[in-house]
Amino acid sequence: RGRPGGAHSGSAPRGADGTAVFAMSDQKDVALEIHVTNLPSDPAEPQRDGDDAHEALLTATFPPELPYSALRPYDGRAPSPVVCLANQNGSQVECELGNPMKRGAQVRFFLILSTLGITIQTTDLAVELALSTISEQPGLEPVVARARVIIELPLSVTGVAVPPRLFFGGVVRGESAVRRESQVGSAVRFEVTVSNRGQSLKTLGSAFLTLLWPHEIGSGKWLLYPLHLELAAPPGQRAACSPPANPLRLALVPPREGTPR
């Protein structure tokens, strides 16, 4: 008999309710730290109990988003005495802790878990840890290691104006007198590129980009009038910008073949 140890998720920060918070960006895997002890139930009276635990075994069950990948020793310089065997899809692993696990022994190691199943929709994860032994050991209840998931996408935005400089001139027209694209002045194309160095988004709608530009001067007259808004999306994905361009419904000039709009 002895006091069973537990498991925790390393040095992950914790929320107000004490739940670990896992910030997910471009990690391919995470490490779950396991700490199992076979100590006397009452450290003040160690002679009362505390025997060797025969066939000590840890069974860990993982969610589909976080399957088992590998075992890593706690001290990388020394081989781990723990042996783990996982099922085919990595949803469960059994780790032999010692036969016997000696009285007063402590075992630390890491379970490496793959993050490839985590998506934008994943909000929390739970791993169940259950200890067992053929020795007498009351109170061996499963322990659940929980974590709240926050997806951090390493997005970057770059922009360029073509041409980089414009000159204003010509006849000033009121809004009611403008009917065609040719009457709104020289054209300038703003090309904006959004890059994601982390996990791929399942849907383009998972991220939004807000663009602000000087569309009018102090008197309320148009300065930069949006004629076209184009969003390049992968084949098969629908994407749209809101509100739509050309709010005055001006007559547009069809682009010449081979000329970018």
XYZ file of C-alpha atoms in Angstrom:
261
model
C 0.000 0.000 0.000
C 1.106 3.557 -0.589
C 0.035 6.955 -1.863
C -0.494 7.067 -5.649
C 1.074 9.919 -7.545
C -0.482 11.954 -10.314
C 0.144 13.596 -13.626
C 0.207 17.194 -14.783
C 0.857 19.099 -17.962
C 4.179 20.681 -17.165
C 4.537 24.459 -16.908
C 1.524 25.419 -19.031
C -0.083 28.695 -17.841
C -3.422 28.402 -16.089
C -6.662 30.338 -16.377
C -8.689 31.895 -13.579
C -10.385 28.545 -12.872
C -7.062 26.709 -12.605
C -7.384 24.938 -15.957
C -4.204 24.759 -17.998
C -4.226 26.985 -21.093
C -2.540 25.610 -24.198
C -1.617 28.243 -26.801
C -1.448 26.473 -30.159
C 0.480 28.025 -33.023
C 2.828 25.927 -35.165
C 3.787 23.159 -32.705
C 3.784 19.688 -34.200
C 3.594 18.003 -30.797
C 3.278 18.684 -27.069
C 4.739 16.952 -24.020
C 2.558 15.761 -21.133
C 4.686 15.407 -18.009
C 3.855 12.341 -15.896
C 4.911 12.079 -12.246
C 4.018 8.848 -10.411
C 5.020 8.196 -6.797
C 4.783 5.205 -4.441
C 5.052 6.995 -1.096
C 3.503 6.255 2.298
C -0.052 7.546 2.730
C 1.022 9.640 5.724
C 4.579 11.043 5.493
C 4.444 11.741 9.240
C 4.022 8.010 9.935
C 5.805 6.245 7.079
C 5.991 2.957 8.990
C 2.211 2.439 8.806
C 2.192 1.457 5.136
C 4.103 1.812 1.909
C 4.965 -1.433 0.132
C 6.320 -2.281 -3.278
C 3.702 -1.963 -6.068
C 3.772 -5.082 -8.262
C 2.886 -4.812 -11.957
C 2.432 -1.054 -11.652
C 0.793 0.209 -14.830
C -0.353 3.607 -16.154
C -3.083 3.662 -18.794
C -3.524 6.979 -20.627
C -6.497 7.667 -22.910
C -6.278 10.532 -25.410
C -8.865 12.486 -27.450
C -8.859 12.076 -31.258
C -7.335 15.564 -31.628
C -4.281 14.637 -29.536
C -3.064 11.072 -30.227
C -0.015 9.484 -28.607
C 3.228 9.846 -30.539
C 6.236 8.811 -28.419
C 7.798 8.353 -24.986
C 10.537 10.738 -23.837
C 12.679 10.301 -20.707
C 12.438 13.040 -18.091
C 16.229 13.226 -18.004
C 17.420 13.129 -21.585
C 20.854 11.928 -20.490
C 19.569 8.650 -19.039
C 17.316 5.981 -20.578
C 13.813 5.773 -19.156
C 12.917 2.687 -17.094
C 9.347 3.080 -18.362
C 8.096 1.004 -21.295
C 4.971 2.199 -23.173
C 2.837 0.333 -25.705
C 0.173 2.208 -27.708
C -2.762 0.946 -29.737
C -2.909 1.385 -33.499
C -4.532 4.838 -33.658
C -2.720 6.306 -30.631
C -5.902 6.819 -28.613
C -4.560 4.804 -25.672
C -1.172 3.816 -24.271
C -0.148 1.492 -21.437
C 3.103 2.263 -19.628
C 4.844 -0.249 -17.344
C 6.191 1.652 -14.333
C 8.077 -1.218 -12.717
C 7.572 -4.740 -11.442
C 7.745 -4.002 -8.706
C 7.702 -0.231 -8.348
C 9.703 0.066 -5.161
C 8.426 1.628 -1.966
C 9.366 5.321 -1.968
C 10.060 5.318 -5.725
C 9.190 8.232 -8.017
C 8.920 7.969 -11.794
C 8.904 10.958 -14.156
C 8.628 10.900 -17.939
C 6.976 12.670 -20.847
C 4.282 11.420 -23.182
C 4.674 13.132 -26.556
C 1.329 13.867 -28.205
C 0.708 14.899 -31.807
C -1.227 18.127 -32.454
C -2.069 17.369 -36.099
C -5.706 16.665 -35.202
C -6.265 20.045 -33.545
C -8.363 22.435 -35.628
C -9.687 25.973 -35.308
C -12.818 24.486 -33.736
C -10.916 22.716 -30.911
C -11.601 24.494 -27.605
C -10.500 22.031 -24.922
C -8.655 18.732 -24.481
C -8.801 16.038 -21.803
C -6.429 13.128 -21.149
C -7.466 10.425 -18.668
C -4.701 8.801 -16.597
C -5.420 5.603 -14.663
C -2.984 3.772 -12.367
C -3.270 0.067 -11.558
C -1.319 -2.559 -9.599
C -1.968 -6.101 -8.376
C -0.784 -4.993 -4.919
C -3.279 -3.704 -2.375
C -3.800 -0.052 -3.180
C -7.045 1.704 -2.249
C -8.062 5.025 -3.792
C -6.572 4.562 -7.267
C -9.062 6.828 -9.030
C -8.397 8.040 -12.603
C -6.909 11.503 -12.985
C -8.005 13.774 -15.852
C -5.515 16.294 -17.211
C -7.495 19.092 -18.879
C -6.377 22.005 -21.007
C -8.178 24.886 -22.684
C -6.990 25.433 -26.246
C -6.240 28.844 -27.719
C -5.301 28.909 -31.398
C -2.626 31.486 -32.182
C -2.118 31.923 -35.914
C 1.196 33.568 -36.867
C -0.375 35.711 -39.580
C 1.455 38.524 -41.330
C 0.104 41.224 -43.651
C 2.033 43.077 -46.338
C 0.822 45.640 -48.861
C 2.085 47.537 -51.853
C 0.569 50.290 -54.015
C 0.974 50.247 -57.802
C 1.950 52.864 -58.850
C 3.497 54.102 -55.595
C 2.807 57.801 -56.438
C -0.207 59.552 -57.963
C -0.899 63.094 -59.171
C -4.362 64.622 -58.923
C -5.630 67.092 -61.493
C -8.244 67.709 -64.131
C -11.850 68.801 -63.731
C -13.384 68.396 -60.271
C -16.773 66.698 -60.536
C -19.487 66.258 -57.962
C -20.668 62.776 -57.045
C -23.928 63.191 -58.984
C -21.998 64.036 -62.166
C -19.801 60.929 -62.100
C -21.187 58.138 -64.259
C -18.214 56.183 -65.575
C -14.990 54.693 -64.259
C -12.940 57.076 -66.410
C -14.356 60.052 -64.460
C -12.996 59.085 -61.030
C -9.347 59.859 -61.727
C -6.160 57.876 -62.049
C -6.271 54.224 -60.990
C -4.110 52.804 -58.211
C -3.953 49.123 -57.278
C -3.351 48.088 -53.672
C -2.107 44.517 -53.412
C -2.429 43.014 -49.928
C -0.924 39.624 -49.051
C -1.834 37.666 -45.916
C 0.572 34.870 -44.995
C 0.102 32.115 -42.422
C 3.288 30.426 -41.161
C 1.341 28.112 -38.866
C -1.303 25.453 -39.373
C -3.475 25.691 -42.467
C -6.964 27.077 -42.018
C -9.776 24.649 -42.777
C -11.932 27.474 -44.144
C -10.942 30.878 -45.426
C -13.736 32.337 -43.300
C -11.781 31.445 -40.173
C -9.745 34.632 -40.569
C -10.878 38.147 -41.442
C -8.959 41.141 -42.732
C -10.251 44.685 -42.240
C -8.896 47.340 -44.616
C -9.120 51.065 -43.895
C -8.159 53.734 -46.419
C -8.639 57.526 -46.791
C -11.833 57.372 -48.820
C -12.889 61.000 -48.365
C -11.520 64.449 -47.551
C -12.697 66.753 -44.790
C -15.544 68.184 -46.879
C -16.947 64.692 -47.500
C -15.767 64.489 -51.122
C -14.396 61.171 -52.421
C -10.622 60.770 -52.238
C -10.039 57.067 -53.011
C -13.054 55.381 -54.585
C -13.135 51.530 -54.449
C -13.805 50.229 -57.953
C -12.819 46.563 -57.582
C -12.271 44.238 -54.614
C -10.781 40.882 -55.519
C -9.991 38.080 -53.086
C -7.857 35.238 -54.379
C -9.077 31.960 -52.829
C -8.143 28.325 -53.469
C -10.244 26.489 -56.081
C -13.604 25.391 -54.750
C -13.717 27.946 -51.920
C -16.144 30.854 -52.026
C -14.922 34.141 -50.632
C -16.415 37.611 -50.676
C -15.631 41.100 -49.450
C -18.145 43.240 -47.602
C -19.350 45.821 -48.323
C -19.002 45.357 -52.098
C -16.967 47.734 -54.226
C -18.319 50.428 -56.545
C -21.138 51.697 -54.272
C -22.160 54.336 -56.901
C -22.564 51.606 -59.532
C -20.384 53.390 -62.065
C -20.011 51.973 -65.559
C -16.782 49.986 -65.529
C -14.337 49.575 -68.367
C -13.820 45.880 -69.227
C -10.158 44.946 -68.629
C -8.073 44.233 -71.687
C -6.887 40.661 -72.088
C -3.673 40.095 -70.151
C -4.077 43.315 -68.158
C -4.465 42.882 -64.382
C -7.365 44.717 -62.720
